[in-house]
Amino acid sequence: MAAKLKKGDTVVVLTGKDKGKKGEISAVLPSENKAIVDGVNIAIRHTKQSAASQGGRQPKAMPIDLSNLAIVDSKGNPTRVGFRMDGDKKVRFAKTTGEAI
């Protein structure tokens, strides 16, 4: 199945503690059906000091399920993703506006 959400897409959270927050996808984990979104689902991780980094409490973006995310169209509204053929290429488009993403 083709990927509906990709790295670099701007998405909005549909459910959970961060409902309504927008962010950009920094990584997609297709095997787990999850994505890491900047500024969303932040957890505090306690790290030990090393020669390379300072220890302490570090905020870290945790993975969120893809079903809880919706891509944002050009008007700033959440939308679903569709696919269509443009010549011989498969192109993603926003269902609400019909524009290519």
JSON list of C-alpha atoms in Angstrom, two decimals:
[
{"chain": "A", "resi": 1, "resn": "MET", "atom": "CA", "xyz": [0.00, 0.00, 0.00]},
{"chain": "A", "resi": 2, "resn": "ALA", "atom": "CA", "xyz": [1.28, 3.47, -0.84]},
{"chain": "A", "resi": 3, "resn": "ALA", "atom": "CA", "xyz": [2.28, 5.79, 1.98]},
{"chain": "A", "resi": 4, "resn": "LYS", "atom": "CA", "xyz": [-0.34, 8.46, 2.65]},
{"chain": "A", "resi": 5, "resn": "LEU", "atom": "CA", "xyz": [1.86, 10.38, 5.10]},
{"chain": "A", "resi": 6, "resn": "LYS", "atom": "CA", "xyz": [5.53, 11.03, 4.42]},
{"chain": "A", "resi": 7, "resn": "LYS", "atom": "CA", "xyz": [8.48, 12.75, 6.08]},
{"chain": "A", "resi": 8, "resn": "GLY", "atom": "CA", "xyz": [8.13, 16.53, 5.79]},
{"chain": "A", "resi": 9, "resn": "ASP", "atom": "CA", "xyz": [4.31, 16.58, 5.63]},
{"chain": "A", "resi": 10, "resn": "THR", "atom": "CA", "xyz": [2.48, 19.00, 7.93]},
{"chain": "A", "resi": 11, "resn": "VAL", "atom": "CA", "xyz": [-0.14, 17.15, 9.96]},
{"chain": "A", "resi": 12, "resn": "VAL", "atom": "CA", "xyz": [-2.71, 17.82, 12.68]},
{"chain": "A", "resi": 13, "resn": "VAL", "atom": "CA", "xyz": [-3.41, 15.47, 15.62]},
{"chain": "A", "resi": 14, "resn": "LEU", "atom": "CA", "xyz": [-7.01, 14.18, 15.65]},
{"chain": "A", "resi": 15, "resn": "THR", "atom": "CA", "xyz": [-7.18, 12.50, 19.09]},
{"chain": "A", "resi": 16, "resn": "GLY", "atom": "CA", "xyz": [-5.33, 12.26, 22.38]},
{"chain": "A", "resi": 17, "resn": "LYS", "atom": "CA", "xyz": [-3.69, 14.72, 24.74]},
{"chain": "A", "resi": 18, "resn": "ASP", "atom": "CA", "xyz": [-2.25, 16.78, 21.86]},
{"chain": "A", "resi": 19, "resn": "LYS", "atom": "CA", "xyz": [-5.52, 17.02, 19.89]},
{"chain": "A", "resi": 20, "resn": "GLY", "atom": "CA", "xyz": [-5.51, 20.00, 17.52]},
{"chain": "A", "resi": 21, "resn": "LYS", "atom": "CA", "xyz": [-1.73, 20.52, 17.53]},
{"chain": "A", "resi": 22, "resn": "LYS", "atom": "CA", "xyz": [0.05, 20.87, 14.19]},
{"chain": "A", "resi": 23, "resn": "GLY", "atom": "CA", "xyz": [3.57, 19.76, 13.38]},
{"chain": "A", "resi": 24, "resn": "GLU", "atom": "CA", "xyz": [5.87, 18.40, 10.71]},
{"chain": "A", "resi": 25, "resn": "ILE", "atom": "CA", "xyz": [6.65, 14.70, 10.40]},
{"chain": "A", "resi": 26, "resn": "SER", "atom": "CA", "xyz": [10.34, 14.08, 11.12]},
{"chain": "A", "resi": 27, "resn": "ALA", "atom": "CA", "xyz": [10.29, 10.28, 10.75]},
{"chain": "A", "resi": 28, "resn": "VAL", "atom": "CA", "xyz": [7.85, 7.55, 9.71]},
{"chain": "A", "resi": 29, "resn": "LEU", "atom": "CA", "xyz": [7.99, 4.03, 11.14]},
{"chain": "A", "resi": 30, "resn": "PRO", "atom": "CA", "xyz": [5.95, 1.95, 8.65]},
{"chain": "A", "resi": 31, "resn": "SER", "atom": "CA", "xyz": [6.56, -1.38, 10.39]},
{"chain": "A", "resi": 32, "resn": "GLU", "atom": "CA", "xyz": [4.98, 0.00, 13.60]},
{"chain": "A", "resi": 33, "resn": "ASN", "atom": "CA", "xyz": [2.40, 2.15, 11.74]},
{"chain": "A", "resi": 34, "resn": "LYS", "atom": "CA", "xyz": [3.63, 5.22, 13.65]},
{"chain": "A", "resi": 35, "resn": "ALA", "atom": "CA", "xyz": [5.27, 8.58, 12.97]},
{"chain": "A", "resi": 36, "resn": "ILE", "atom": "CA", "xyz": [7.35, 11.05, 14.96]},
{"chain": "A", "resi": 37, "resn": "VAL", "atom": "CA", "xyz": [5.95, 14.60, 14.75]},
{"chain": "A", "resi": 38, "resn": "ASP", "atom": "CA", "xyz": [7.92, 17.64, 15.92]},
{"chain": "A", "resi": 39, "resn": "GLY", "atom": "CA", "xyz": [6.35, 19.28, 18.98]},
{"chain": "A", "resi": 40, "resn": "VAL", "atom": "CA", "xyz": [3.72, 16.57, 19.50]},
{"chain": "A", "resi": 41, "resn": "ASN", "atom": "CA", "xyz": [3.58, 13.71, 22.03]},
{"chain": "A", "resi": 42, "resn": "ILE", "atom": "CA", "xyz": [6.56, 15.03, 24.02]},
{"chain": "A", "resi": 43, "resn": "ALA", "atom": "CA", "xyz": [7.93, 12.91, 26.88]},
{"chain": "A", "resi": 44, "resn": "ILE", "atom": "CA", "xyz": [10.73, 13.70, 29.33]},
{"chain": "A", "resi": 45, "resn": "ARG", "atom": "CA", "xyz": [13.66, 11.29, 29.17]},
{"chain": "A", "resi": 46, "resn": "HIS", "atom": "CA", "xyz": [16.33, 11.26, 31.86]},
{"chain": "A", "resi": 47, "resn": "THR", "atom": "CA", "xyz": [19.76, 10.84, 30.27]},
{"chain": "A", "resi": 48, "resn": "LYS", "atom": "CA", "xyz": [23.10, 10.08, 31.84]},
{"chain": "A", "resi": 49, "resn": "GLN", "atom": "CA", "xyz": [25.92, 12.53, 31.27]},
{"chain": "A", "resi": 50, "resn": "SER", "atom": "CA", "xyz": [28.56, 11.48, 28.77]},
{"chain": "A", "resi": 51, "resn": "ALA", "atom": "CA", "xyz": [31.57, 13.05, 27.13]},
{"chain": "A", "resi": 52, "resn": "ALA", "atom": "CA", "xyz": [29.44, 14.00, 24.12]},
{"chain": "A", "resi": 53, "resn": "SER", "atom": "CA", "xyz": [26.33, 15.36, 25.82]},
{"chain": "A", "resi": 54, "resn": "GLN", "atom": "CA", "xyz": [25.06, 16.98, 29.00]},
{"chain": "A", "resi": 55, "resn": "GLY", "atom": "CA", "xyz": [22.89, 14.77, 31.18]},
{"chain": "A", "resi": 56, "resn": "GLY", "atom": "CA", "xyz": [19.54, 15.64, 32.70]},
{"chain": "A", "resi": 57, "resn": "ARG", "atom": "CA", "xyz": [15.91, 15.82, 31.67]},
{"chain": "A", "resi": 58, "resn": "GLN", "atom": "CA", "xyz": [15.61, 15.92, 27.89]},
{"chain": "A", "resi": 59, "resn": "PRO", "atom": "CA", "xyz": [12.28, 16.44, 26.08]},
{"chain": "A", "resi": 60, "resn": "LYS", "atom": "CA", "xyz": [11.83, 13.87, 23.30]},
{"chain": "A", "resi": 61, "resn": "ALA", "atom": "CA", "xyz": [9.11, 13.48, 20.66]},
{"chain": "A", "resi": 62, "resn": "MET", "atom": "CA", "xyz": [7.62, 10.00, 20.92]},
{"chain": "A", "resi": 63, "resn": "PRO", "atom": "CA", "xyz": [5.93, 8.07, 18.08]},
{"chain": "A", "resi": 64, "resn": "ILE", "atom": "CA", "xyz": [2.21, 8.60, 17.49]},
{"chain": "A", "resi": 65, "resn": "ASP", "atom": "CA", "xyz": [-0.09, 6.28, 15.55]},
{"chain": "A", "resi": 66, "resn": "LEU", "atom": "CA", "xyz": [-0.72, 7.22, 11.91]},
{"chain": "A", "resi": 67, "resn": "SER", "atom": "CA", "xyz": [-4.47, 6.79, 12.39]},
{"chain": "A", "resi": 68, "resn": "ASN", "atom": "CA", "xyz": [-4.42, 9.75, 14.81]},
{"chain": "A", "resi": 69, "resn": "LEU", "atom": "CA", "xyz": [-2.92, 12.11, 12.22]},
{"chain": "A", "resi": 70, "resn": "ALA", "atom": "CA", "xyz": [-4.45, 13.96, 9.26]},
{"chain": "A", "resi": 71, "resn": "ILE", "atom": "CA", "xyz": [-2.52, 15.86, 6.61]},
{"chain": "A", "resi": 72, "resn": "VAL", "atom": "CA", "xyz": [-3.14, 19.62, 6.35]},
{"chain": "A", "resi": 73, "resn": "ASP", "atom": "CA", "xyz": [-4.27, 21.02, 2.99]},
{"chain": "A", "resi": 74, "resn": "SER", "atom": "CA", "xyz": [-3.35, 24.40, 1.48]},
{"chain": "A", "resi": 75, "resn": "LYS", "atom": "CA", "xyz": [-6.18, 26.14, 3.42]},
{"chain": "A", "resi": 76, "resn": "GLY", "atom": "CA", "xyz": [-4.89, 24.79, 6.74]},
{"chain": "A", "resi": 77, "resn": "ASN", "atom": "CA", "xyz": [-7.68, 22.25, 7.28]},
{"chain": "A", "resi": 78, "resn": "PRO", "atom": "CA", "xyz": [-7.24, 18.53, 7.98]},
{"chain": "A", "resi": 79, "resn": "THR", "atom": "CA", "xyz": [-8.01, 16.34, 4.99]},
{"chain": "A", "resi": 80, "resn": "ARG", "atom": "CA", "xyz": [-7.78, 12.78, 3.76]},
{"chain": "A", "resi": 81, "resn": "VAL", "atom": "CA", "xyz": [-5.32, 11.70, 1.08]},
{"chain": "A", "resi": 82, "resn": "GLY", "atom": "CA", "xyz": [-6.24, 10.20, -2.26]},
{"chain": "A", "resi": 83, "resn": "PHE", "atom": "CA", "xyz": [-4.20, 8.93, -5.19]},
{"chain": "A", "resi": 84, "resn": "ARG", "atom": "CA", "xyz": [-4.63, 9.53, -8.91]},
{"chain": "A", "resi": 85, "resn": "MET", "atom": "CA", "xyz": [-2.60, 8.94, -12.02]},
{"chain": "A", "resi": 86, "resn": "ASP", "atom": "CA", "xyz": [-0.98, 12.00, -13.61]},
{"chain": "A", "resi": 87, "resn": "GLY", "atom": "CA", "xyz": [0.26, 10.63, -16.90]},
{"chain": "A", "resi": 88, "resn": "ASP", "atom": "CA", "xyz": [2.26, 7.61, -15.78]},
{"chain": "A", "resi": 89, "resn": "LYS", "atom": "CA", "xyz": [2.98, 8.88, -12.24]},
{"chain": "A", "resi": 90, "resn": "LYS", "atom": "CA", "xyz": [0.96, 8.17, -9.09]},
{"chain": "A", "resi": 91, "resn": "VAL", "atom": "CA", "xyz": [0.25, 11.49, -7.31]},
{"chain": "A", "resi": 92, "resn": "ARG", "atom": "CA", "xyz": [-1.14, 12.17, -3.80]},
{"chain": "A", "resi": 93, "resn": "PHE", "atom": "CA", "xyz": [-3.92, 14.75, -3.58]},
{"chain": "A", "resi": 94, "resn": "ALA", "atom": "CA", "xyz": [-6.06, 16.36, -0.87]},
{"chain": "A", "resi": 95, "resn": "LYS", "atom": "CA", "xyz": [-9.63, 15.02, -0.92]},
{"chain": "A", "resi": 96, "resn": "THR", "atom": "CA", "xyz": [-11.16, 18.35, 0.18]},
{"chain": "A", "resi": 97, "resn": "THR", "atom": "CA", "xyz": [-9.50, 20.66, -2.34]},
{"chain": "A", "resi": 98, "resn": "GLY", "atom": "CA", "xyz": [-8.38, 18.23, -5.05]},
{"chain": "A", "resi": 99, "resn": "GLU", "atom": "CA", "xyz": [-4.90, 19.82, -5.10]},
{"chain": "A", "resi": 100, "resn": "ALA", "atom": "CA", "xyz": [-1.75, 17.72, -5.38]},
{"chain": "A", "resi": 101, "resn": "ILE", "atom": "CA", "xyz": [0.18, 17.43, -2.14]}
]
